[in-house]
Coordinates of C-alpha atoms in Angstrom, one line a residue:
X916 CA -9.4 48.5 68.0
X917 CA -9.9 47.3 64.5
X918 CA -10.5 43.8 63.1
X919 CA -8.2 42.4 60.4
X920 CA -9.7 40.1 57.8
X921 CA -7.8 37.8 55.4
X922 CA -8.1 36.5 51.8
X923 CA -9.7 33.0 51.5
X924 CA -8.1 30.9 48.8
X925 CA -9.1 27.4 47.7
X926 CA -7.1 24.3 48.5
X927 CA -4.5 23.1 46.0
X928 CA -6.7 22.3 42.9
X929 CA -5.5 19.6 40.5
X930 CA -6.2 20.9 37.0
X931 CA -8.7 19.1 34.7
X932 CA -6.9 17.7 31.7
X933 CA -7.9 18.7 28.2
X934 CA -8.8 16.1 25.7
X935 CA -5.9 15.8 23.1
X936 CA -6.7 14.4 19.7
X937 CA -4.3 11.7 18.7
X938 CA -1.6 12.4 16.2
X939 CA -2.3 11.0 12.7
X940 CA 0.6 10.5 10.4
X941 CA -0.6 10.7 6.8
X942 CA 0.9 7.8 4.9
X943 CA -1.9 6.5 2.7
X944 CA -1.2 8.0 -0.7
X945 CA -2.0 5.2 -3.2
X946 CA -4.8 6.2 -5.5
X947 CA -5.9 4.3 -8.6
X948 CA -3.1 5.8 -10.7
X949 CA -0.3 5.3 -8.2
X950 CA 1.6 2.1 -7.7
X951 CA 4.1 3.3 -5.1
X952 CA 2.9 0.7 -2.5
X953 CA 5.2 -1.9 -4.1
X954 CA 7.9 -1.6 -1.3
X955 CA 5.3 -1.4 1.5
X956 CA 3.5 -4.4 0.2
X957 CA 6.7 -6.3 -0.4
X958 CA 7.7 -5.7 3.3
X959 CA 4.4 -7.1 4.4
X960 CA 4.7 -10.2 2.2
X961 CA 8.3 -10.7 3.3
X962 CA 7.2 -10.7 7.0
X963 CA 4.4 -13.2 6.2
X964 CA 6.8 -15.4 4.2
X965 CA 9.3 -15.5 7.0
X966 CA 6.6 -16.4 9.4
X967 CA 5.3 -19.1 7.1
X968 CA 8.8 -20.7 6.7
X969 CA 9.4 -20.6 10.4
X970 CA 6.1 -22.3 11.2
X971 CA 6.2 -24.8 8.3
X972 CA 4.7 -28.2 9.0
X973 CA 4.8 -31.0 6.6
X974 CA 1.5 -32.1 5.1
X975 CA 1.2 -35.9 5.1
X976 CA 0.7 -36.7 1.4
X977 CA 1.7 -40.4 1.3
X978 CA -1.4 -42.3 0.3
X979 CA -2.0 -45.9 1.2
X980 CA -0.1 -48.4 -0.9
X981 CA -3.4 -49.8 -2.2
X982 CA -4.4 -46.4 -3.5
X983 CA -1.3 -46.2 -5.6
X984 CA -1.7 -49.7 -6.9
X985 CA -5.4 -49.3 -7.8
X986 CA -4.9 -46.5 -10.3
X987 CA -6.1 -48.2 -13.4
X988 CA -5.1 -46.3 -16.5
X989 CA -4.0 -47.3 -20.0
X990 CA -0.3 -48.0 -19.6
X991 CA 0.5 -48.7 -23.2
X992 CA 2.0 -52.0 -24.5
X993 CA 5.4 -53.1 -23.2
X994 CA 5.8 -50.4 -20.4
X995 CA 3.5 -51.9 -17.8
X996 CA 6.3 -53.3 -15.8
X997 CA 8.1 -49.9 -15.6
X998 CA 5.0 -48.2 -14.1
X999 CA 4.2 -51.2 -11.8
X1000 CA 7.8 -51.2 -10.5
X1001 CA 7.6 -47.4 -10.0
X1002 CA 4.4 -47.7 -8.1
X1003 CA 5.8 -50.4 -5.8
X1004 CA 9.0 -48.5 -5.1
X1005 CA 7.0 -45.3 -4.3
X1006 CA 4.8 -47.3 -2.0
X1007 CA 8.0 -48.5 -0.2
X1008 CA 9.3 -45.0 0.0
X1009 CA 12.1 -45.8 -2.5
X1010 CA 11.6 -42.5 -4.2
X1011 CA 14.9 -42.2 -6.1
X1012 CA 14.5 -45.6 -7.7
X1013 CA 10.8 -44.9 -8.5
X1014 CA 11.9 -41.6 -10.1
X1015 CA 14.3 -43.3 -12.4
X1016 CA 11.7 -45.7 -13.6
X1017 CA 9.1 -42.9 -14.0
X1018 CA 11.5 -40.8 -16.1
X1019 CA 12.1 -43.7 -18.4
X1020 CA 8.4 -44.4 -18.6
X1021 CA 7.4 -40.7 -19.2
X1022 CA 10.0 -40.4 -22.0
X1023 CA 7.8 -42.8 -23.9
X1024 CA 4.5 -41.6 -22.5
X1025 CA 5.0 -37.9 -21.7
X1026 CA 1.2 -37.2 -21.4
X1027 CA 0.5 -40.0 -19.0
X1028 CA -1.3 -38.4 -16.1
X1029 CA -0.7 -41.0 -13.4
X1030 CA 2.9 -41.2 -14.3
X1031 CA 3.2 -37.4 -14.0
X1032 CA 1.5 -37.4 -10.6
X1033 CA 3.8 -40.2 -9.3
X1034 CA 6.9 -38.4 -10.6
X1035 CA 5.9 -35.2 -8.8
X1036 CA 5.0 -37.2 -5.7
X1037 CA 8.6 -38.7 -5.6
X1038 CA 10.2 -35.3 -6.3
X1039 CA 8.2 -33.8 -3.4
X1040 CA 9.4 -36.4 -1.0
X1041 CA 13.0 -36.1 -2.2
X1042 CA 12.8 -32.3 -1.4
X1043 CA 15.2 -29.6 -2.4
X1044 CA 15.1 -28.0 -5.8
X1045 CA 13.2 -31.0 -7.1
X1046 CA 10.0 -29.6 -5.6
X1047 CA 10.0 -26.8 -8.2
X1048 CA 10.3 -29.5 -10.8
X1049 CA 7.4 -31.3 -9.1
X1050 CA 5.3 -28.2 -9.6
X1051 CA 6.3 -28.0 -13.2
X1052 CA 5.5 -31.7 -13.7
X1053 CA 2.0 -31.2 -12.3
X1054 CA 1.2 -28.1 -14.4
X1055 CA -0.4 -30.2 -17.3
X1056 CA -2.7 -31.9 -14.8
X1057 CA -4.0 -28.5 -13.8
X1058 CA -4.6 -27.4 -17.4
X1059 CA -6.1 -30.8 -18.3
X1060 CA -7.5 -32.3 -15.1
X1061 CA -7.6 -36.1 -14.9
X1062 CA -11.0 -37.8 -15.4
X1063 CA -10.2 -40.1 -12.5
X1064 CA -11.6 -38.3 -9.4
X1065 CA -9.1 -39.8 -7.0
X1066 CA -6.1 -38.9 -9.1
X1067 CA -7.5 -35.4 -9.7
X1068 CA -7.9 -34.9 -5.9
X1069 CA -4.4 -36.2 -5.1
X1070 CA -2.8 -34.0 -7.8
X1071 CA -4.6 -30.9 -6.5
X1072 CA -3.6 -31.7 -3.0
X1073 CA 0.0 -32.1 -4.0
X1074 CA 0.0 -28.8 -5.9
X1075 CA -1.5 -27.0 -2.9
X1076 CA 1.2 -28.4 -0.6
X1077 CA 4.0 -27.5 -3.1
X1078 CA 2.7 -24.0 -3.5
X1079 CA 2.4 -23.6 0.3
X1080 CA 6.1 -24.6 0.7
X1081 CA 7.6 -22.8 -2.3
X1082 CA 5.7 -19.5 -2.4
X1083 CA 7.2 -18.1 0.8
X1084 CA 10.7 -19.0 -0.5
X1085 CA 10.0 -17.3 -3.8
X1086 CA 8.8 -14.1 -2.0
X1087 CA 11.9 -14.1 0.2
X1088 CA 14.2 -14.5 -2.9
X1089 CA 12.4 -11.7 -4.6
X1090 CA 12.7 -9.4 -1.6
X1091 CA 16.4 -10.1 -1.3
X1092 CA 17.2 -9.4 -4.9
X1093 CA 14.7 -6.9 -6.3
X1094 CA 16.7 -3.8 -5.3
X1095 CA 20.1 -5.1 -6.5
X1096 CA 18.8 -7.0 -9.6
X1097 CA 15.3 -5.9 -10.4
X1098 CA 15.2 -7.6 -13.8
X1099 CA 16.5 -10.9 -12.5
X1100 CA 14.0 -10.8 -9.5
X1101 CA 11.1 -10.1 -11.8
X1102 CA 12.2 -12.9 -14.2
X1103 CA 12.4 -15.4 -11.4
X1104 CA 9.0 -14.6 -9.9
X1105 CA 7.4 -14.5 -13.4
X1106 CA 8.7 -18.0 -14.1
X1107 CA 7.3 -19.2 -10.8
X1108 CA 3.9 -17.6 -11.5
X1109 CA 3.8 -19.6 -14.8
X1110 CA 4.1 -22.7 -12.6
X1111 CA 1.7 -21.6 -9.9
X1112 CA -0.9 -19.2 -11.5
X1113 CA -3.2 -19.9 -8.5
X1114 CA -1.0 -17.7 -6.4
X1115 CA -2.7 -14.3 -6.8
X1116 CA -0.4 -12.7 -4.3
X1117 CA 2.6 -13.3 -6.6
X1118 CA 0.7 -12.1 -9.6
X1119 CA -0.1 -9.0 -7.7
X1120 CA 3.5 -8.5 -6.6
X1121 CA 4.8 -9.2 -10.1
X1122 CA 2.4 -6.7 -11.7
X1123 CA 3.3 -4.1 -9.2
X1124 CA 7.0 -4.7 -9.9
X1125 CA 6.4 -4.4 -13.7
X1126 CA 4.4 -1.2 -13.2
X1127 CA 7.2 0.2 -11.0
X1128 CA 9.5 -0.2 -14.0
X1129 CA 7.0 1.7 -16.2
X1130 CA 5.9 -1.3 -18.2
X1131 CA 2.2 -0.7 -17.5
X1132 CA 0.9 -2.8 -20.4
X1133 CA 2.8 -5.9 -19.4
X1134 CA 1.8 -5.3 -15.8
X1135 CA -1.9 -5.1 -16.9
X1136 CA -1.5 -8.5 -18.7
X1137 CA -0.1 -10.1 -15.6
X1138 CA -2.8 -8.7 -13.3
X1139 CA -5.6 -9.7 -15.7
X1140 CA -4.3 -13.3 -15.9
X1141 CA -3.8 -13.4 -12.2
X1142 CA -7.4 -12.2 -11.6
X1143 CA -8.7 -15.0 -13.9
X1144 CA -6.6 -17.8 -12.6
X1145 CA -5.9 -17.0 -8.9
X1146 CA -7.1 -19.0 -6.0
X1147 CA -5.7 -16.5 -3.4
X1148 CA -5.8 -12.7 -3.2
X1149 CA -8.0 -12.6 -6.3
X1150 CA -9.8 -9.4 -5.3
X1151 CA -6.6 -7.5 -4.7
X1152 CA -5.0 -8.5 -8.1
X1153 CA -8.3 -7.8 -9.9
X1154 CA -8.4 -4.3 -8.3
X1155 CA -4.8 -3.8 -9.4
X1156 CA -5.8 -4.8 -13.0
X1157 CA -8.5 -2.1 -12.9
X1158 CA -6.0 0.5 -11.6
X1159 CA -3.5 -0.4 -14.3
X1160 CA -6.2 -0.1 -17.0
X1161 CA -7.2 3.3 -15.7
X1162 CA -3.6 4.4 -15.6
X1163 CA -3.2 3.5 -19.2
X1164 CA -6.5 5.0 -20.2
X1165 CA -6.1 8.3 -18.3
X1166 CA -4.0 10.1 -20.9
X1167 CA -6.5 9.2 -23.6
X1168 CA -9.5 10.5 -21.8
X1169 CA -7.8 13.6 -20.3
X1170 CA -9.5 16.0 -22.8
X1171 CA -13.0 14.6 -21.9
X1172 CA -12.2 14.8 -18.2
X1173 CA -11.1 18.4 -18.5
X1174 CA -14.3 19.3 -20.3
X1175 CA -16.4 17.6 -17.7
X1176 CA -14.7 19.5 -14.9
X1177 CA -15.5 22.8 -16.6
X1178 CA -19.1 21.8 -16.9
X1179 CA -19.0 21.3 -20.7
X1180 CA -20.8 17.9 -20.9
X1181 CA -21.4 18.0 -24.6
X1182 CA -17.7 18.6 -25.4
X1183 CA -16.7 15.8 -23.0
X1184 CA -18.9 13.4 -24.9
X1185 CA -17.4 14.5 -28.2
X1186 CA -13.9 13.9 -26.8
X1187 CA -14.9 10.4 -25.8
X1188 CA -16.3 9.7 -29.3
X1189 CA -12.9 10.4 -30.7
X1190 CA -11.2 7.6 -28.8
X1191 CA -9.8 4.6 -30.6
X1192 CA -12.2 1.7 -30.5
X1193 CA -10.0 -0.3 -28.1
X1194 CA -10.3 2.4 -25.5
X1195 CA -13.8 3.6 -26.3
X1196 CA -15.3 0.2 -25.7
X1197 CA -13.7 -0.3 -22.3
X1198 CA -16.2 -0.6 -19.5
X1199 CA -15.2 2.5 -17.7
X1200 CA -15.4 4.7 -20.8
X1201 CA -18.8 3.3 -21.6
X1202 CA -19.9 4.1 -18.0
X1203 CA -18.4 7.6 -18.4
X1204 CA -20.3 8.3 -21.6
X1205 CA -23.6 7.0 -20.1
X1206 CA -23.0 9.3 -17.1
X1207 CA -22.4 12.3 -19.3
X1208 CA -25.6 11.5 -21.2
X1209 CA -27.5 11.5 -17.9
X1210 CA -26.0 14.8 -17.0
X1211 CA -26.8 16.3 -20.4
X1212 CA -30.5 15.5 -19.8
X1213 CA -30.6 17.6 -16.6
X1214 CA -32.5 20.8 -16.6
X1215 CA -30.2 22.5 -14.1
X1216 CA -26.7 21.9 -15.3
X1217 CA -25.2 24.2 -12.6
X1218 CA -26.4 22.0 -9.8
X1219 CA -23.8 19.5 -8.3
X1220 CA -23.7 16.3 -10.4
X1221 CA -25.5 13.3 -8.9
X1222 CA -23.8 10.0 -8.1
X1223 CA -23.6 7.8 -11.2
X1224 CA -26.1 4.9 -11.1
X1225 CA -23.4 2.2 -11.1
X1226 CA -22.2 -0.6 -8.8
X1227 CA -19.7 0.6 -6.2
X1228 CA -16.6 -0.8 -8.0
X1229 CA -17.5 0.7 -11.4
X1230 CA -18.5 4.0 -9.8
X1231 CA -15.1 4.0 -8.1
X1232 CA -13.3 3.4 -11.4
X1233 CA -15.2 6.3 -13.0
X1234 CA -14.4 8.6 -10.1
X1235 CA -10.8 7.6 -10.3
X1236 CA -10.7 8.3 -14.0
X1237 CA -12.0 11.8 -13.3
X1238 CA -10.2 12.8 -10.1
X1239 CA -7.3 10.5 -9.4
X1240 CA -4.7 12.9 -10.7
X1241 CA -6.1 15.7 -8.5
X1242 CA -5.9 13.3 -5.5
X1243 CA -2.3 12.6 -6.2
X1244 CA -1.6 16.4 -6.5
X1245 CA -3.4 17.0 -3.2
X1246 CA -1.5 14.2 -1.5
X1247 CA 1.7 15.8 -2.6
X1248 CA 0.6 19.2 -1.3
X1249 CA -0.2 17.7 2.1
X1250 CA 3.1 15.8 2.3
X1251 CA 5.0 19.1 1.6
X1252 CA 3.2 21.2 4.2
X1253 CA 0.7 23.0 1.9
X1254 CA -2.5 21.7 3.4
X1255 CA -4.4 25.0 2.7
X1256 CA -3.8 24.6 -1.0
X1257 CA -4.7 20.9 -0.8
X1258 CA -8.0 21.7 1.0
X1259 CA -9.0 24.1 -1.7
X1260 CA -8.2 21.7 -4.5
X1261 CA -10.0 18.8 -2.8
X1262 CA -13.1 20.8 -1.9
X1263 CA -13.5 21.8 -5.6
X1264 CA -12.9 18.3 -7.0
X1265 CA -14.9 16.5 -4.3
X1266 CA -18.0 18.5 -5.4
X1267 CA -17.7 16.7 -8.7
X1268 CA -17.1 13.2 -7.3
X1269 CA -18.7 13.2 -3.8
X1270 CA -18.8 9.4 -3.5
X1271 CA -15.1 8.8 -4.3
X1272 CA -13.7 7.0 -1.2
X1273 CA -10.1 7.8 -1.8
X1274 CA -10.7 11.5 -2.3
X1275 CA -12.9 11.6 0.7
X1276 CA -10.1 10.0 2.7
X1277 CA -7.7 12.7 1.5
X1278 CA -10.1 15.5 2.3
X1279 CA -10.7 14.1 5.8
X1280 CA -7.0 13.8 6.4
X1281 CA -6.5 17.4 5.2
X1282 CA -9.3 18.8 7.4
X1283 CA -7.8 16.9 10.3
X1284 CA -4.4 18.3 9.6
X1285 CA -5.9 21.8 9.5
X1286 CA -8.1 21.1 12.6
X1287 CA -11.1 22.4 10.6
X1288 CA -14.7 21.2 10.4
X1289 CA -14.6 18.0 12.4
X1290 CA -18.1 16.9 11.4
X1291 CA -17.4 17.1 7.7
X1292 CA -14.1 15.3 8.2
X1293 CA -15.8 12.5 10.0
X1294 CA -18.4 12.2 7.3
X1295 CA -15.6 12.0 4.6
X1296 CA -13.7 9.4 6.7
X1297 CA -16.9 7.2 6.9
X1298 CA -17.2 7.4 3.1
X1299 CA -13.5 6.3 2.8
X1300 CA -14.2 3.2 4.9
X1301 CA -16.3 1.8 2.0
X1302 CA -13.0 1.0 0.3
X1303 CA -11.2 -1.8 2.1
X1304 CA -7.9 -1.0 0.3
X1305 CA -7.7 2.4 2.1
X1306 CA -5.9 0.9 5.1
X1307 CA -5.7 4.1 7.2
X1308 CA -9.4 5.0 6.9
X1309 CA -10.3 3.4 10.2
X1310 CA -7.4 4.9 12.1
X1311 CA -8.2 8.3 10.6
X1312 CA -11.9 8.0 11.6
X1313 CA -10.9 7.2 15.2
X1314 CA -8.6 10.2 15.3
X1315 CA -11.3 12.4 14.0
X1316 CA -13.8 11.1 16.6
X1317 CA -11.3 12.0 19.3
X1318 CA -10.9 15.4 17.7
X1319 CA -14.7 15.9 17.6
X1320 CA -14.9 15.0 21.3
X1321 CA -12.0 17.4 22.0
X1322 CA -13.9 20.2 20.2
X1323 CA -16.8 19.6 22.6
X1324 CA -14.9 18.8 25.8
X1325 CA -12.0 21.3 25.7
X1326 CA -14.1 24.6 25.5
X1327 CA -15.9 23.4 28.7
X1328 CA -12.6 22.6 30.3
X1329 CA -11.3 26.0 29.3
X1330 CA -14.4 27.6 30.8
X1331 CA -13.7 25.8 34.1
X1332 CA -10.0 26.9 34.0
X1333 CA -11.0 30.5 33.3
X1334 CA -13.5 30.5 36.1
X1335 CA -10.9 29.3 38.5
X1336 CA -8.3 31.8 37.2
X1337 CA -10.7 34.6 38.1
X1338 CA -10.2 34.0 41.8
X1339 CA -6.4 33.3 41.7
X1340 CA -4.6 35.1 44.5
X1341 CA -7.6 35.6 46.8
X1342 CA -11.3 36.2 46.9
X1343 CA -14.1 38.1 48.5
X1344 CA -17.7 37.3 48.9
X1345 CA -18.7 39.1 45.7
X1346 CA -16.1 37.2 43.6
X1347 CA -17.0 33.9 45.3
X1348 CA -20.7 34.5 44.5
X1349 CA -19.8 35.2 40.8
X1350 CA -17.6 32.1 40.7
X1351 CA -20.4 30.0 42.2
X1352 CA -22.8 31.1 39.4
X1353 CA -20.3 30.4 36.7
X1354 CA -19.6 26.9 38.0
X1355 CA -23.3 26.2 38.5
X1356 CA -24.0 27.1 34.9
X1357 CA -21.1 24.9 33.9
X1358 CA -22.5 22.0 35.9
X1359 CA -25.7 22.3 33.9
X1360 CA -23.8 21.6 30.7
X1361 CA -21.9 18.6 31.9
X1362 CA -24.8 16.0 31.7
X1363 CA -25.3 16.8 28.0
X1364 CA -21.5 16.7 27.4
X1365 CA -21.3 13.3 29.1
X1366 CA -23.9 11.8 26.8
X1367 CA -22.0 13.2 23.7
X1368 CA -18.6 11.6 24.4
X1369 CA -17.9 7.9 23.8
X1370 CA -14.2 7.4 24.1
X1371 CA -12.6 6.1 27.3
X1372 CA -10.4 9.2 27.6
X1373 CA -13.2 11.6 26.9
X1374 CA -15.5 9.9 29.4
X1375 CA -12.8 10.1 32.0
X1376 CA -12.1 13.8 31.5
X1377 CA -15.8 14.7 31.7
X1378 CA -16.1 12.6 34.9
X1379 CA -13.1 14.4 36.4
X1380 CA -14.6 17.8 35.4
X1381 CA -17.9 16.9 37.1
X1382 CA -16.1 15.9 40.2
X1383 CA -14.0 19.1 40.1
X1384 CA -17.1 21.3 39.7
X1385 CA -18.9 19.6 42.6
X1386 CA -15.8 19.9 44.8
X1387 CA -15.3 23.6 44.0
X1388 CA -19.0 24.3 44.7
X1389 CA -18.6 22.7 48.1
X1390 CA -15.5 24.7 48.7
X1391 CA -17.2 27.9 47.6
X1392 CA -20.1 27.3 49.9
X1393 CA -17.7 26.9 52.8
X1394 CA -15.6 29.9 51.6
X1395 CA -18.8 32.1 51.4
X1396 CA -19.6 31.3 55.0
X1397 CA -16.0 32.1 56.1
X1398 CA -15.9 35.2 53.9
X1399 CA -19.2 36.4 55.2
X1400 CA -18.1 35.9 58.8
X1401 CA -14.9 37.8 58.1
X1402 CA -16.7 40.6 56.5
X1403 CA -19.1 40.8 59.5
X1404 CA -16.1 40.9 61.8
X1405 CA -14.3 43.5 59.7
X1406 CA -17.4 45.8 59.6
X1407 CA -17.9 45.4 63.4
X1408 CA -14.3 46.3 64.2
X1409 CA -14.3 49.1 61.7
X1410 CA -17.3 50.6 63.6
X1411 CA -15.1 51.1 66.7
X1412 CA -12.1 52.5 65.0
X1413 CA -12.1 55.5 67.3
X1414 CA -12.0 53.3 70.4
X1415 CA -14.4 52.5 73.2
X1416 CA -15.3 55.2 75.7
X1417 CA -18.0 53.7 77.8
X1418 CA -18.8 50.4 79.4
X1419 CA -22.1 50.3 77.5
X1420 CA -20.1 50.6 74.2
X1421 CA -17.9 47.8 75.4
X1422 CA -21.0 45.6 76.2
X1423 CA -22.5 46.2 72.8
X1424 CA -19.2 45.3 71.1
X1425 CA -18.8 42.3 73.3
X1426 CA -22.3 41.0 72.5
X1427 CA -21.7 41.4 68.8
X1428 CA -18.4 39.5 69.1
X1429 CA -20.3 36.8 71.0
X1430 CA -22.8 36.4 68.2
X1431 CA -20.0 36.1 65.7
X1432 CA -18.4 33.5 67.9
X1433 CA -21.6 31.5 68.0
X1434 CA -22.0 31.6 64.3
X1435 CA -18.4 30.4 63.8
X1436 CA -19.1 27.5 66.2
X1437 CA -22.2 26.5 64.2
X1438 CA -20.4 26.7 60.9
X1439 CA -17.5 24.7 62.2
X1440 CA -19.6 21.6 62.7
X1441 CA -20.3 21.2 59.0
X1442 CA -17.2 22.8 57.4
X1443 CA -14.6 20.8 55.4
X1444 CA -11.1 20.6 56.7
X1445 CA -9.7 23.6 54.9
X1446 CA -12.6 25.9 55.8
X1447 CA -12.5 24.5 59.4
X1448 CA -8.9 25.8 59.8
X1449 CA -10.0 29.2 58.5
X1450 CA -12.9 29.2 61.0
X1451 CA -10.6 28.2 63.8
X1452 CA -8.3 31.2 62.9
X1453 CA -11.3 33.6 62.9
X1454 CA -12.6 32.1 66.2
X1455 CA -9.2 32.7 67.8
X1456 CA -9.2 36.3 66.4
X1457 CA -12.7 37.0 67.7
X1458 CA -11.8 35.5 71.1
X1459 CA -8.7 37.7 71.3
X1460 CA -10.8 40.8 70.5
X1461 CA -13.4 39.7 73.0
X1462 CA -10.7 39.5 75.7
X1463 CA -9.5 43.0 74.7
X1464 CA -13.0 44.3 75.0
X1465 CA -13.3 42.8 78.5
X1466 CA -10.0 44.4 79.5
X1467 CA -11.0 47.8 78.1
X1468 CA -14.4 47.6 79.8
X1469 CA -12.7 46.7 83.1
X1470 CA -10.3 49.7 82.8
X1471 CA -13.3 52.0 82.1
X1472 CA -15.1 50.7 85.1
X1473 CA -12.1 51.0 87.4
X1474 CA -11.5 54.5 86.2
X1475 CA -15.2 55.4 86.9
X1476 CA -15.0 53.9 90.4
X1477 CA -11.9 55.8 91.2
X1478 CA -13.4 58.9 89.8
X1479 CA -16.6 58.4 92.0
X1480 CA -14.5 57.9 95.1
X1481 CA -12.4 61.0 94.3
X1482 CA -15.5 63.1 93.6
X1483 CA -17.0 62.1 96.9
X1484 CA -13.8 63.0 98.7
X1485 CA -13.5 66.3 96.9
X1486 CA -16.9 67.4 98.2
X1487 CA -15.5 67.5 101.7
X1488 CA -13.3 70.3 102.9
X1489 CA -11.8 67.9 105.3
X1490 CA -12.5 64.7 103.6
X1491 CA -11.7 62.1 106.3
X1492 CA -13.1 64.1 109.2
X1493 CA -16.3 64.9 107.4
X1494 CA -16.7 61.4 106.4
X1495 CA -16.5 60.2 109.9
X1496 CA -18.8 63.0 111.0
X1497 CA -21.6 62.1 108.5
X1498 CA -21.5 58.4 108.5
X1499 CA -24.9 57.7 107.0
X1500 CA -24.5 59.7 103.8
X1501 CA -20.9 58.9 103.3
X1502 CA -21.1 55.2 104.2
X1503 CA -24.0 54.7 101.9
X1504 CA -22.1 56.2 99.0
X1505 CA -18.9 54.4 99.8
X1506 CA -20.9 51.1 100.2
X1507 CA -22.2 51.5 96.7
X1508 CA -18.7 52.2 95.4
X1509 CA -17.1 49.2 97.1
X1510 CA -19.9 46.9 96.1
X1511 CA -19.5 48.0 92.5
X1512 CA -15.7 47.7 92.9
X1513 CA -16.0 44.1 94.2
X1514 CA -18.3 43.2 91.4
X1515 CA -15.8 44.5 88.8
X1516 CA -13.1 42.7 90.7
X1517 CA -15.0 39.4 90.5
X1518 CA -16.0 39.8 86.8
X1519 CA -12.7 41.1 85.5
X1520 CA -10.4 39.0 87.6
X1521 CA -8.7 37.6 84.4
X1522 CA -9.5 40.3 81.9
X1523 CA -8.3 43.3 83.9
X1524 CA -5.0 44.9 83.2
X1525 CA -2.6 44.3 86.1
X1526 CA -2.3 48.1 86.8
X1527 CA -6.1 48.4 86.8
X1528 CA -6.4 45.4 89.1
X1529 CA -3.9 46.9 91.5
X1530 CA -5.7 50.2 91.5
X1531 CA -9.0 48.5 92.1
X1532 CA -7.6 46.5 95.0
X1533 CA -6.2 49.7 96.5
X1534 CA -9.6 51.4 96.1
X1535 CA -11.3 48.4 97.8
X1536 CA -8.8 48.4 100.7
X1537 CA -9.1 52.1 101.1
X1538 CA -12.9 52.1 101.2
X1539 CA -13.0 49.1 103.4
X1540 CA -10.6 50.8 105.9
X1541 CA -12.7 53.9 105.9
X1542 CA -15.8 51.9 106.6
X1543 CA -14.4 50.1 109.6

């Protein structure tokens, strides 16, 4: 008889998910020298304008009647009645009548401030196209504010309300016509900016539109005026003015920039000195020259250049003057699938302008595209965050952080998967022991990994991995018990491959099987469900082998008893007669045989083969008959 073992595989294991870095679509390409964001910005403004029109609520501007009547200004002789009547009609909301009176009055007194306010007030309430005229009427009061505080406040309030109402309409009109009639659209928005110079958003959009047509000088003038006069979006229009100036300046300083990039600081300074006075005295050129002077005084001119000692915005302008063209080239390379070339270009130029936010953004995006050096990419993205106009910097940094986590988490996940693959299709005790060591080592890494991840997804994956490793170690512990018991069983059954020849051999084998059965019973009390089923199968197998041993032992014992009886009979020449003639000797021997036979009969009642049982019963009957 031989024992047959089996392979012990794990229960169905749900794989641990790898951490996937989010996709990042590179769209931020606007450097200081690029004005391609016109269409994108126009779409944003169009959405805002549509929302503003949809949610428009009227501002209550009608002042108390007494406030209108109390405006004491020099009316001029002979026209007092016109203004008094206009005041009264405006107070009674007879705006059309008041407007006629005011037009007549202002024809004689065009500079009268209260008359202008009242005319704009009536036009506002009459609505329609007259509201643009109302804004035009109030423009002199903005340029020459009234001395009277009350009138000054009311005029300012009315201008703000008119701007609030009319600006979204102008943006919508520009959006709808700029592609079909760009010149007409620009002319209309330019005329409105003249009436409402406080609207920095429109100055910004107008300057962008002018730059889009290639008229950079005119765009610069628009942006500079907007930066001086704007109440809204002033920082954006001022930043655009700086960009336009840099774009105009760039061709003139290109020789100096080229010399700087080759490390020839002295030649760069000489090139700046050749500039026309208008360019040479601009702030950014003065800053560039001072920076070159600082570099010229260094003892080690081969070392990377230090950051210029300038405020952030001026340093950014200087960096843009030096490296904006390279950034545009790198962005184009990235857009056309040549990220390797872009990386080499950016790495070289970034060494010259390490604090340039936009170039740092490009380099971070390039490294992310190449999945290379996540720590450097994260540092560059953090530098890019310093510039609020780089709208994708925050999104990129989040993507890089996920990528950093993936670079930490995924190798550990892969190690877990590789470990589990090593036992695919079945295991033995040696392979299980090796797997347990690998998973134990992996479990020692997980606490450190858990402290290094911060995203919700990364935390969840590490938690799942910890749970999986713990579960697998429990399964391995159970499987090792099962495997060890199977190996013990297989070794035992292999030892009797030649069969059992004596009852003593059968007893030894039976005792060994009983010990295995006891160990299975003990292990079954703590085993998980899957291992419990395997132990139950082994217990059934051991029980079957134990029954076979009992059957074989019974057969051996029956054969021995029959042989003893036959040997006793063979010693007599006349067996039956001699047995009766020598009762003491024969009966004693027969008594021993029948006693042993009955013992075997009692002990092997269920385990004996039917043929052996029949033979044993015949032997007992024969001996019993002889002894009577």
